[in-house]
Coordinates of C-alpha atoms in Angstrom, one line a residue:
M1 CA 63.7 78.1 87.7
G2 CA 61.7 80.9 88.9
V3 CA 64.1 83.6 88.8
R4 CA 62.8 86.9 90.4
Q5 CA 63.2 90.1 88.5
G6 CA 65.5 92.7 89.7
G7 CA 66.1 90.5 92.9
F8 CA 68.6 88.2 94.2
R9 CA 67.4 84.4 94.4
C10 CA 69.6 82.2 96.4
L11 CA 70.0 78.3 96.6
C12 CA 71.5 76.6 99.5
L13 CA 74.0 74.0 98.2
G14 CA 74.7 71.0 100.1
A15 CA 77.4 68.3 100.1
G16 CA 80.0 70.5 100.9
L17 CA 79.7 72.7 97.9
L18 CA 81.3 75.9 96.8
I19 CA 81.0 78.0 93.7
A20 CA 84.0 80.2 93.1
G21 CA 84.3 83.0 90.8
S22 CA 87.3 82.9 88.5
H23 CA 90.8 83.5 90.0
A24 CA 92.6 85.8 87.4
A25 CA 95.7 84.2 85.8
I26 CA 98.9 86.0 86.2
S27 CA 99.9 87.5 82.7
D28 CA 103.5 86.2 81.7
D29 CA 103.7 88.4 78.7
N30 CA 106.0 91.0 80.3
G31 CA 107.8 92.4 77.3
G32 CA 110.2 89.4 77.2
N33 CA 112.6 90.2 80.3
G34 CA 109.5 90.5 83.1
V35 CA 111.5 93.8 84.0
E36 CA 110.9 96.5 81.5
S37 CA 107.3 96.0 81.0
G38 CA 104.7 96.8 84.0
E39 CA 102.0 94.4 82.6
L40 CA 102.6 92.0 85.3
E41 CA 99.2 91.6 87.1
Q42 CA 98.2 90.8 90.6
S43 CA 96.2 87.6 91.1
E44 CA 92.6 88.7 91.9
R45 CA 90.0 87.4 94.4
Q46 CA 87.6 84.7 94.0
A47 CA 84.0 84.6 95.0
I48 CA 82.8 81.8 97.0
L49 CA 79.3 81.1 97.0
G50 CA 78.4 78.2 99.3
I51 CA 79.3 75.3 101.7
N52 CA 77.0 73.7 104.3
S53 CA 77.6 70.1 104.5
V54 CA 79.5 67.2 103.6
G55 CA 78.7 64.2 101.4
L56 CA 78.9 60.8 103.5
E57 CA 79.2 57.6 101.7
E58 CA 78.8 55.8 105.1
T59 CA 77.3 56.8 108.5
S60 CA 77.8 53.7 110.7
Y61 CA 81.0 51.8 111.5
R62 CA 81.9 48.9 113.6
F63 CA 85.7 48.9 114.9
P64 CA 87.5 45.9 116.5
V65 CA 88.6 46.6 120.1
R66 CA 91.8 45.2 121.6
Y67 CA 92.4 45.2 125.3
C68 CA 95.8 45.0 126.7
P69 CA 96.0 44.3 130.6
H70 CA 98.9 45.4 132.7
E71 CA 101.9 43.3 132.1
R72 CA 99.9 40.8 130.1
D73 CA 99.2 39.9 126.5
C74 CA 96.8 41.9 124.5
R75 CA 93.5 40.1 123.4
D76 CA 90.6 40.9 121.1
R77 CA 87.4 41.8 122.9
G78 CA 84.7 42.2 120.0
A79 CA 83.7 45.4 118.5
W80 CA 82.2 48.8 119.2
R81 CA 79.8 50.5 116.7
V82 CA 80.0 54.1 116.3
S83 CA 78.1 56.6 113.9
L84 CA 78.9 59.4 111.9
P85 CA 75.7 61.4 111.6
Q86 CA 75.3 64.2 109.1
G87 CA 74.9 67.0 111.7
L88 CA 78.3 65.9 113.2
A89 CA 79.9 66.0 109.9
D90 CA 78.5 69.5 109.2
A91 CA 79.2 70.9 112.5
V92 CA 83.1 69.9 112.1
L93 CA 82.9 71.5 108.6
A94 CA 81.7 74.7 110.3
D95 CA 84.5 74.5 112.8
N96 CA 87.2 74.5 110.0
M97 CA 85.5 77.2 107.8
A98 CA 88.1 79.7 108.4
A99 CA 90.6 77.3 106.8
I100 CA 88.2 76.3 103.9
V101 CA 86.9 79.8 103.0
P102 CA 89.7 82.4 104.3
A103 CA 90.0 86.1 103.9
R104 CA 91.5 85.7 100.2
Y105 CA 87.8 84.8 99.2
D106 CA 84.6 86.7 99.3
R107 CA 82.0 84.8 101.0
L108 CA 78.5 84.3 100.6
M109 CA 76.6 82.7 103.3
L110 CA 72.8 81.4 103.6
S111 CA 70.9 81.0 106.8
A112 CA 67.3 80.7 107.7
D113 CA 67.5 84.5 108.1
G114 CA 68.7 85.4 104.7
T115 CA 71.9 85.7 102.6
R116 CA 75.1 87.3 104.0
I117 CA 77.5 88.2 101.6
E118 CA 81.1 89.2 102.9
T119 CA 83.8 90.8 100.7
A120 CA 86.8 92.4 101.7
T121 CA 85.5 95.9 102.3
E122 CA 81.6 95.4 103.2
V123 CA 78.9 92.9 104.5
T124 CA 75.8 92.9 102.7
E125 CA 72.6 91.4 104.2
I126 CA 69.8 90.1 102.0
E127 CA 66.5 88.9 103.4
E128 CA 64.1 86.2 102.4
S129 CA 66.6 84.4 100.3
W130 CA 65.9 80.8 101.7
V131 CA 65.2 78.0 99.1
E132 CA 65.3 74.2 99.6
S133 CA 68.8 72.9 99.7
F134 CA 70.5 70.2 97.6
Q135 CA 69.9 66.8 99.1
F136 CA 72.3 63.9 98.7
P137 CA 71.4 60.7 100.7
A138 CA 74.1 59.1 102.4
G139 CA 75.7 55.7 101.0
G140 CA 76.5 56.7 97.3
D141 CA 80.2 56.3 96.3
L142 CA 82.2 59.3 94.5
D143 CA 80.9 58.4 91.2
A144 CA 77.3 58.6 92.2
F145 CA 78.0 61.8 94.2
T146 CA 79.7 63.4 91.3
S147 CA 77.1 62.7 88.7
H148 CA 74.0 63.5 91.1
L149 CA 75.7 66.8 92.0
Q150 CA 76.7 67.7 88.3
G151 CA 73.1 67.1 87.5
Y152 CA 72.0 69.5 90.1
L153 CA 74.3 72.1 89.2
N154 CA 73.5 72.1 85.6
D155 CA 69.7 71.8 86.2
Q156 CA 69.6 74.6 89.0
I157 CA 72.8 76.6 88.7
A158 CA 74.0 76.8 85.1
D159 CA 71.2 78.5 83.5
P160 CA 71.2 81.7 85.5
L161 CA 75.0 81.9 85.1
A162 CA 74.8 81.3 81.5
E163 CA 72.2 84.2 81.3
L164 CA 74.6 86.5 83.2
M165 CA 77.5 85.4 80.9
A166 CA 75.4 85.8 77.7
A167 CA 74.4 89.3 78.9
S168 CA 77.8 90.2 79.2
R169 CA 78.8 88.9 75.8
Q170 CA 75.9 90.7 74.3
A171 CA 77.2 93.9 75.7
R172 CA 80.7 93.0 74.2
Y173 CA 82.1 93.3 77.9
D174 CA 85.4 91.9 76.8
E175 CA 85.8 94.7 74.3
M176 CA 84.9 97.5 76.5
P177 CA 87.1 100.0 78.1
R178 CA 87.7 99.4 81.6
E179 CA 85.4 102.2 82.8
E180 CA 82.4 101.0 80.7
Q181 CA 83.1 97.4 82.0
T182 CA 82.7 98.9 85.4
R183 CA 79.4 100.7 84.7
F184 CA 78.2 97.4 83.0
I185 CA 79.0 95.4 86.3
E186 CA 77.4 98.1 88.4
E187 CA 74.3 98.0 86.5
R188 CA 74.0 94.2 86.7
A189 CA 75.1 94.1 90.4
R190 CA 72.2 96.3 91.3
E191 CA 69.7 94.4 89.6
A192 CA 71.0 91.2 91.2
G193 CA 71.5 92.9 94.5
I194 CA 74.9 91.7 95.2
P195 CA 78.4 93.6 95.4
A196 CA 79.7 94.6 92.0
D197 CA 83.3 93.0 92.6
V198 CA 81.5 89.6 93.5
L199 CA 79.4 89.5 90.4
E200 CA 82.5 90.6 88.3
G201 CA 84.3 87.3 89.2
L202 CA 81.2 85.2 88.3
L203 CA 81.0 86.8 84.7
S204 CA 84.4 85.3 83.9
S205 CA 83.9 81.6 85.0
A206 CA 82.9 79.8 88.1
Y207 CA 84.3 76.9 90.0
T208 CA 82.4 74.5 92.4
F209 CA 84.1 72.6 95.1
A210 CA 82.4 69.4 96.5
Y211 CA 83.6 67.5 99.7
H212 CA 82.9 63.8 100.0
I213 CA 84.0 61.3 102.6
P214 CA 84.5 57.7 101.5
P215 CA 84.2 54.7 104.1
I216 CA 86.7 54.8 106.9
R217 CA 88.7 51.7 106.8
G218 CA 91.3 50.1 109.2
G219 CA 90.1 51.9 112.5
Q220 CA 90.7 50.0 115.8
F221 CA 90.1 50.7 119.4
T222 CA 92.9 49.8 121.8
V223 CA 92.3 49.8 125.5
R224 CA 95.5 49.7 127.9
Q225 CA 95.2 49.3 131.6
I226 CA 98.1 51.1 133.2
Q227 CA 99.2 50.9 136.7
R228 CA 99.8 54.0 138.8
E229 CA 101.0 54.8 142.3
R230 CA 99.8 56.9 145.0
A231 CA 101.6 59.1 147.3
D232 CA 101.3 56.5 150.1
G233 CA 102.9 53.7 148.0
T234 CA 99.6 52.0 146.9
T235 CA 98.8 51.4 143.5
Y236 CA 95.7 51.6 141.3
Y237 CA 94.7 51.2 137.4
V238 CA 93.6 53.6 134.8
Y239 CA 92.5 53.0 131.5
R240 CA 93.7 54.7 128.1
T241 CA 91.4 54.1 125.3
S242 CA 92.7 55.3 121.8
L243 CA 91.3 55.1 118.2
S244 CA 93.1 55.6 114.9
A245 CA 90.7 56.1 112.2
P246 CA 92.0 58.5 109.5
V247 CA 89.6 60.1 107.2
H248 CA 90.6 60.1 103.5
T249 CA 88.4 63.3 102.3
R250 CA 87.9 64.0 98.6
L251 CA 87.5 67.1 96.8
T252 CA 85.6 67.4 93.3
V253 CA 86.3 70.7 91.5
F254 CA 83.7 71.6 88.9
A255 CA 84.2 74.2 86.1
F256 CA 81.6 76.5 84.7
D257 CA 82.4 76.9 80.7
G258 CA 79.5 79.3 80.3
E259 CA 76.9 76.8 79.5
A260 CA 77.4 73.9 81.9
F261 CA 79.5 72.6 84.8
E262 CA 82.1 69.9 83.9
V263 CA 84.5 67.9 86.2
Y264 CA 87.6 70.0 86.3
N265 CA 89.4 67.9 88.8
I266 CA 89.2 65.4 91.6
I267 CA 91.7 65.7 94.6
D268 CA 92.0 63.2 97.3
T269 CA 93.9 62.9 100.5
E270 CA 95.6 59.3 100.1
P271 CA 98.9 59.7 101.4
G272 CA 101.7 59.9 98.6
N273 CA 104.5 58.1 100.7
F274 CA 105.2 56.3 104.0
M275 CA 105.6 59.4 106.1
E276 CA 102.4 60.9 104.8
S277 CA 100.6 57.7 105.7
W278 CA 102.1 58.0 109.1
A279 CA 101.2 61.6 109.7
Q280 CA 97.6 60.9 108.3
Q281 CA 97.4 58.1 111.0
I282 CA 98.6 60.2 113.9
S283 CA 96.3 63.3 113.1
G284 CA 93.4 60.8 112.8
S285 CA 94.0 59.5 116.3
A286 CA 92.4 60.4 119.8
S287 CA 92.5 58.9 123.2
V288 CA 91.0 59.4 126.7
T289 CA 92.0 58.0 130.0
T290 CA 89.5 57.0 132.5
R291 CA 89.5 55.5 136.0
S292 CA 87.0 52.8 135.0
R293 CA 87.1 50.4 132.2
P294 CA 85.5 52.1 129.1
R295 CA 82.4 50.9 127.6
R296 CA 80.6 51.0 124.2
D297 CA 79.0 54.4 125.1
D298 CA 82.5 55.8 125.5
A299 CA 83.5 54.8 122.0
Q300 CA 81.3 57.5 120.4
A301 CA 83.1 60.3 122.0
I302 CA 86.4 59.1 121.2
F303 CA 85.5 58.5 117.4
E304 CA 84.0 62.0 117.3
R305 CA 87.3 63.4 118.4
A306 CA 89.3 61.5 116.1
Y307 CA 87.1 62.5 113.1
A308 CA 87.4 66.2 114.0
A309 CA 91.0 66.0 114.2
S310 CA 91.6 64.0 111.0
F311 CA 89.3 66.0 108.8
G312 CA 90.8 69.3 109.9
D313 CA 94.2 67.9 108.8
T314 CA 92.7 66.5 105.5
V315 CA 91.3 70.1 105.0
N316 CA 94.8 71.6 105.1
A317 CA 96.1 68.6 102.8
L318 CA 93.5 69.3 100.4
N319 CA 94.2 73.2 100.3
V320 CA 97.8 72.3 99.6
R321 CA 97.1 70.0 96.7
L322 CA 94.5 72.3 95.2
K323 CA 97.3 74.9 95.0
D324 CA 99.4 72.6 92.7
D325 CA 97.1 74.4 90.1
E326 CA 98.3 78.0 89.9
A327 CA 94.9 79.1 89.3
F328 CA 94.3 78.7 93.0
T329 CA 97.5 80.3 94.3
V330 CA 98.3 84.0 95.2
A331 CA 100.8 85.8 93.1
A332 CA 101.8 89.4 92.7
P333 CA 104.8 91.2 91.0
A334 CA 107.8 92.0 93.2
L335 CA 107.9 95.8 94.2
S336 CA 111.4 95.7 94.9
A337 CA 114.2 93.1 95.0
D338 CA 117.4 94.0 96.8
N339 CA 119.5 93.0 100.0
G340 CA 118.5 89.4 99.4
A341 CA 114.7 89.9 99.6
V342 CA 111.6 90.8 97.7
E343 CA 108.5 92.9 98.6
M344 CA 105.0 92.6 97.2
T345 CA 101.6 93.8 97.9
V346 CA 99.7 90.8 98.7
G347 CA 99.7 89.9 102.4
N348 CA 97.2 88.9 105.3
Q349 CA 94.3 89.7 103.1
E350 CA 95.7 86.9 100.9
N351 CA 96.2 84.6 103.8
L352 CA 100.0 84.5 103.7
R353 CA 101.5 83.4 106.7
P354 CA 105.2 83.9 108.3
G355 CA 107.4 81.3 106.7
A356 CA 105.2 80.7 103.8
V357 CA 107.4 79.7 100.7
V358 CA 107.5 81.7 97.5
R359 CA 109.2 81.2 94.1
V360 CA 110.4 84.1 92.0
T361 CA 110.1 83.6 88.2
R362 CA 110.6 85.8 85.0
V363 CA 109.4 85.2 81.5
I364 CA 112.2 85.5 79.0
D365 CA 111.6 84.9 75.3
G366 CA 108.2 83.3 76.1
E367 CA 109.8 80.6 78.8
R368 CA 109.5 80.9 82.3
E369 CA 112.8 81.3 84.2
D370 CA 113.3 80.5 87.7
M371 CA 114.9 83.4 89.7
G372 CA 114.9 82.0 93.0
W373 CA 112.8 81.3 96.2
G374 CA 112.5 82.5 99.8
R375 CA 110.3 82.4 102.8
V376 CA 107.9 85.1 104.0
R377 CA 109.4 87.0 106.9
D378 CA 107.0 89.9 107.5
V379 CA 103.2 89.7 106.3
G380 CA 102.1 92.9 105.0
D381 CA 98.8 94.5 106.3
S382 CA 97.3 94.3 102.9
C383 CA 93.8 94.6 104.3
L384 CA 91.5 96.2 101.5
A385 CA 89.5 97.8 104.4
L386 CA 92.4 99.8 105.2
P387 CA 92.8 103.0 103.6
E388 CA 95.5 102.6 100.7
D389 CA 98.2 104.8 102.6
E390 CA 97.9 102.5 105.6
R391 CA 98.7 99.2 104.0
T392 CA 102.1 97.8 104.3
T393 CA 103.9 95.3 102.0
T394 CA 105.1 91.7 102.7
R395 CA 108.7 90.9 102.7
A396 CA 110.2 87.6 101.8
D397 CA 114.0 86.8 102.4
L398 CA 115.3 85.0 99.3
V399 CA 116.9 81.6 100.2
V400 CA 118.2 81.3 96.6
D401 CA 118.7 84.4 94.7
A402 CA 119.4 84.0 90.8
G403 CA 119.2 87.6 90.1
A404 CA 115.6 88.5 91.2
D405 CA 114.3 92.0 90.4
A406 CA 111.4 94.4 90.5
Y407 CA 108.4 93.1 88.4
D408 CA 109.5 89.6 88.5
Q409 CA 106.4 87.4 89.5
V410 CA 106.4 86.2 93.3
R411 CA 104.0 83.2 93.6
E412 CA 103.2 81.1 96.7
I413 CA 104.2 77.3 96.7
P414 CA 101.8 74.9 98.0
Y415 CA 103.2 74.3 101.7
T416 CA 102.2 73.0 105.1
G417 CA 105.4 74.0 106.9
V418 CA 106.0 70.1 108.0
F419 CA 108.7 67.8 107.0
G420 CA 109.1 64.1 107.5
R421 CA 112.5 63.2 108.2
F422 CA 114.7 60.1 108.5
G423 CA 117.9 60.1 110.6
V424 CA 120.9 58.3 112.0
G425 CA 122.5 59.0 115.2
Q426 CA 125.4 57.8 117.4
E427 CA 125.4 58.2 121.1
T428 CA 128.3 57.8 123.6
S429 CA 126.3 57.6 126.8
T430 CA 127.0 54.5 128.8
L431 CA 125.9 52.4 131.8
T432 CA 128.3 53.0 134.9
N433 CA 128.3 51.9 138.7
G434 CA 131.5 53.5 139.8
E435 CA 133.2 52.2 136.8
D436 CA 132.7 52.4 133.1
T437 CA 131.2 49.3 131.6
D438 CA 131.4 50.5 127.9
A439 CA 128.0 49.2 127.5
G440 CA 125.6 51.4 125.8
E441 CA 126.8 53.9 123.0
P442 CA 123.3 53.3 121.2
T443 CA 123.3 53.8 117.4
Y444 CA 119.7 55.0 116.4
L445 CA 117.4 55.1 113.5
D446 CA 115.1 57.9 114.0
L447 CA 111.9 58.7 111.9
G448 CA 109.8 61.8 112.8
F449 CA 108.6 65.1 111.7
V450 CA 110.1 68.8 111.8
A451 CA 107.9 72.0 111.4
D452 CA 108.2 75.6 110.9
F453 CA 106.8 76.8 114.0
A454 CA 106.0 80.3 112.8
F455 CA 104.1 79.1 109.8
L456 CA 102.0 76.5 111.9
R457 CA 101.1 79.3 114.6
N458 CA 100.8 82.1 111.9
N459 CA 103.0 84.2 114.3
A460 CA 105.8 86.2 112.9
S461 CA 107.4 86.5 116.4
L462 CA 108.4 82.9 115.9
H463 CA 110.2 83.4 112.7
G464 CA 113.1 81.0 112.5
M465 CA 111.8 78.6 115.1
W466 CA 111.4 74.8 114.3
T467 CA 110.0 72.2 116.3
S468 CA 110.2 68.4 115.8
V469 CA 109.3 65.1 117.1
D470 CA 111.2 61.9 116.6
I471 CA 110.8 58.1 117.6
G472 CA 114.5 56.3 117.3
I473 CA 115.0 52.5 117.5
G474 CA 118.6 51.8 118.3
A475 CA 121.3 48.9 118.9
L476 CA 123.2 48.9 122.0
G477 CA 127.0 48.0 122.2
D478 CA 128.4 45.5 124.6
G479 CA 130.6 45.9 127.7
T480 CA 132.0 44.3 130.9
F481 CA 131.0 44.8 134.6
Q482 CA 133.3 43.3 137.3
G483 CA 134.2 40.5 134.9
D484 CA 131.0 39.6 133.6
E485 CA 129.8 40.4 130.1
V486 CA 127.1 43.0 129.7
E487 CA 125.3 42.2 126.3
G488 CA 123.6 45.1 124.7
G489 CA 120.2 44.7 123.2
M490 CA 117.7 47.3 121.7
A491 CA 117.1 50.7 122.6
F492 CA 114.2 53.1 122.1
R493 CA 113.8 56.8 122.4
L494 CA 110.9 59.5 122.0
R495 CA 112.0 63.1 122.0
T496 CA 110.5 66.4 121.1
G497 CA 112.7 69.2 120.2
I498 CA 113.0 73.1 119.5
E499 CA 115.7 75.0 117.5
Y500 CA 116.3 78.3 116.0
R501 CA 117.7 78.5 112.3
R502 CA 119.5 81.4 110.8
H503 CA 120.5 81.4 107.1
L504 CA 124.1 81.7 106.7
L505 CA 124.9 81.8 102.7
G506 CA 122.4 80.8 100.5
A507 CA 120.7 77.6 101.1
F508 CA 122.9 77.0 104.0
Y509 CA 121.9 77.5 107.6
G510 CA 122.9 76.9 111.1
S511 CA 120.8 75.9 114.2
V512 CA 121.0 75.9 117.8
G513 CA 118.5 74.1 119.9
A514 CA 117.8 71.1 122.3
D515 CA 115.8 67.9 122.5
F516 CA 113.7 66.5 125.4
G517 CA 112.7 63.0 125.8
V518 CA 112.6 59.4 127.2
E519 CA 115.0 56.6 126.6
G520 CA 114.9 52.9 127.3
Q521 CA 117.6 50.4 127.1
R522 CA 117.6 46.6 127.5
Y523 CA 120.8 44.6 128.4
E524 CA 121.5 41.2 129.5
L525 CA 124.0 40.7 132.5
R526 CA 124.5 37.2 134.0
E527 CA 121.8 35.7 131.9
E528 CA 119.3 38.1 133.6
D529 CA 117.6 41.2 132.0
L530 CA 118.7 44.5 132.8
T531 CA 116.3 47.1 131.8
A532 CA 117.2 51.0 132.0
T533 CA 114.9 54.0 131.5
S534 CA 115.6 57.7 131.7
L535 CA 114.5 61.2 131.1
F536 CA 117.1 63.4 129.2
V537 CA 117.7 66.7 127.6
N538 CA 120.1 67.1 124.7
P539 CA 121.5 70.5 123.8
R540 CA 122.9 70.7 120.3
V541 CA 124.0 72.7 117.4
G542 CA 124.1 72.1 113.8
A543 CA 124.1 73.0 110.1
G544 CA 122.0 72.3 107.3
Y545 CA 121.3 72.9 103.5
Y546 CA 117.8 73.2 101.6
F547 CA 117.7 71.2 98.1
G548 CA 114.9 73.5 97.2
P549 CA 111.7 74.6 98.9
K550 CA 110.8 70.9 100.0
W551 CA 113.9 69.0 100.7
Q552 CA 116.4 69.6 103.5
V553 CA 119.4 67.8 105.0
Q554 CA 121.0 68.6 108.5
A555 CA 124.0 67.4 110.6
S556 CA 124.0 68.2 114.4
V557 CA 126.3 67.5 117.5
G558 CA 125.2 67.7 121.1
Y559 CA 125.5 66.3 124.3
H560 CA 123.0 63.6 125.8
Q561 CA 122.5 64.4 129.6
P562 CA 120.1 62.2 131.6
V563 CA 118.3 64.1 134.3
S564 CA 116.6 61.0 135.9
E565 CA 117.0 57.3 135.5
D566 CA 115.6 53.9 136.7
V567 CA 117.4 50.7 136.3
D568 CA 115.6 47.2 136.9
Y569 CA 117.7 44.2 137.4
D570 CA 116.0 40.6 137.4
G571 CA 119.0 38.9 139.0
T572 CA 120.7 39.5 142.1
G573 CA 124.0 41.0 143.1
D574 CA 125.9 44.3 142.0
H575 CA 124.7 45.8 138.8
P576 CA 125.1 49.2 136.8
D577 CA 122.5 51.6 137.8
V578 CA 123.5 54.8 136.4
F579 CA 123.5 56.5 133.1
E580 CA 126.6 58.5 132.0
G581 CA 125.8 61.3 129.5
G582 CA 127.9 61.6 126.4
A583 CA 128.5 63.4 123.0
N584 CA 126.4 62.4 120.0
A585 CA 125.8 63.2 116.4
M586 CA 123.0 63.0 114.0
L587 CA 122.6 63.2 110.3
S588 CA 119.0 63.5 109.0
I589 CA 117.1 64.3 105.5
G590 CA 113.6 65.6 105.5
Y591 CA 111.0 66.2 102.7
H592 CA 107.9 68.1 102.7
V593 CA 104.4 66.2 103.6
D594 CA 101.1 67.4 102.8
F595 CA 99.7 66.5 106.3
A596 CA 100.5 68.4 109.6
G597 CA 100.5 65.0 111.6
P598 CA 101.5 65.3 115.2
F599 CA 101.2 69.1 114.6
A600 CA 97.7 69.1 113.4
N601 CA 96.3 70.5 116.7
S602 CA 99.1 73.0 116.9
A603 CA 98.2 74.7 113.4
A604 CA 96.3 78.0 114.0
M605 CA 93.6 79.1 111.7
P606 CA 94.1 81.7 109.1
S607 CA 94.3 85.2 110.4
E608 CA 91.0 87.2 110.6
R609 CA 92.6 90.6 111.4
C610 CA 91.2 91.8 108.0
Q611 CA 87.6 91.0 108.8
E612 CA 88.2 92.6 112.4
I613 CA 89.1 95.9 110.6
R614 CA 86.3 95.7 108.2
D615 CA 83.7 95.1 110.7
N616 CA 85.4 97.9 112.7
G617 CA 84.6 100.5 109.9
G618 CA 88.2 100.4 108.5
Q619 CA 89.8 101.1 111.8
D620 CA 92.7 99.1 113.3
P621 CA 91.0 97.4 116.4
V622 CA 93.5 97.5 119.4
S623 CA 92.8 93.7 120.0
A624 CA 93.6 92.8 116.3
G625 CA 96.2 90.1 115.8
A626 CA 97.1 87.0 114.0
G627 CA 94.8 84.9 116.1
S628 CA 92.0 82.8 114.6
Q629 CA 88.3 82.7 115.3
D630 CA 86.0 80.0 114.1
F631 CA 83.9 80.9 111.2
A632 CA 80.5 79.5 111.9
G633 CA 77.2 79.3 110.1
A634 CA 76.0 77.6 107.2
L635 CA 77.4 78.8 103.9
A636 CA 75.1 78.9 100.8
C637 CA 75.2 80.1 97.2
A638 CA 73.8 82.8 95.3
Q639 CA 72.0 82.9 92.0
A640 CA 71.9 86.1 90.1
S641 CA 69.8 87.3 87.4
R642 CA 69.4 90.2 85.4

């Protein structure tokens, strides 16, 4: 395929394509006890050779429109057509590049000006490396996309990779001492024009990732007319237009076996349960409020916002599901294990976050034994661009410690930091008007999400902080007012909360926090409707227990205090018009979900501190931190030859 001798010829691979060098497995052969032997190795970096576009099965959609006038029934109002052009899909991909190819990988990027290769310690620029990109016309399903791409990989990429691997076998690479292996790699790297550590990964094996977007189904625009009041008491209307159109991105992983690329795995973002489905619906939604009634032209802008939000959340979900395969997780031997914590050398270079969950294991008589699990508290400065004596270690507090020791293996667990939860709660707040009616005291069923805020924001200063959002539907108790029966109906509440958790003993923890929200209640008095709404604050304390890294249960007690209320009564005469606060209790159970859902827009990108240090000549820049920057630009792939 036209290989240039002594040079580096590069192909731009489209259709959301990455080629990754091997991710070295962690040796479990550690002398039988995992402690006395020092053979336990740390997971190695992968080399990512390209991403620049997404495969699209459809590019045009027609979503129905539902219009809901103020205080009137909703009705269907035709449909709006929107488009998903390749340029938009590729731009959204670029916006998520820091999450798709974080600093744990070596990056090879192609642009019209040449190839840019980024490793942990250096950046290499190669000129005149542009070739025609892989093209896949929109309209093909996953099978057609996979077949077409596999043919392209084997026709265009497999041969030069096989040549390199054959050369390594001819040189008896695997039997060489490490020093000779290094010299061999350096010689081949000089011939190929790429960094030696990148080439070394390719000589072992290679993976290819391909992103594909199937048709978006079930989308619907909803336009709501909302009445608002000016300061002078006059009213006017605004229009809130919303769209829910979640994207179900698919990831096909190809593996290179030395001669050809074969399908290794296909990962989708189909929800695994009700809470994941709900989370995906939330993250795939967008809305806009306008003074005038929206038109078809407004639909495209709303769709683009919804698509960008949903695609970003599916990238996170795919990253989590990819890590179900240990070949794509980060692991390292424990440097020490005492005082309920373990230390390890991997850290921000490997994109660990505060709150990340890790498992500690040991191989005994050939069997892997679980020695506990914990959460990362302090992420070490493991940037390879730093001098070795300036790097720091990562510390993880063990939630469950079954005798972890130095040299045990510490491996990250796939984790989003978000849990779906179900809860039941009992309030003692009631309606009053100078006398207690006993009406109220709602019993709630709550559905919602709770998230590790430090993990979401990638910020160690938020360690122990959790945030939540819940929707509750409840039943109200009956009461009496001035001899008339107050018949309780339904109650509704929407609340968001913040709490601090501290581990007490093992998997038990205590918490203190508060909820803030809005509540609506509906009663019947003298055969007329009485509707009460309020804003409230609810300080609370609680205790919980972790049933492993992905299940938790919590009980809490608090005090529901209304801070403002509004009571509307359709009848005449005196009526209750005040909420009386009261104590409450709640029991909830939560389980890990692969989507961030309502927290998707709050999730920070991986830290780029290590790239900043590398680009600053190995010096720690004053402005460096755990923030995020978008990694823009087209990714591409490289083709190496002897």
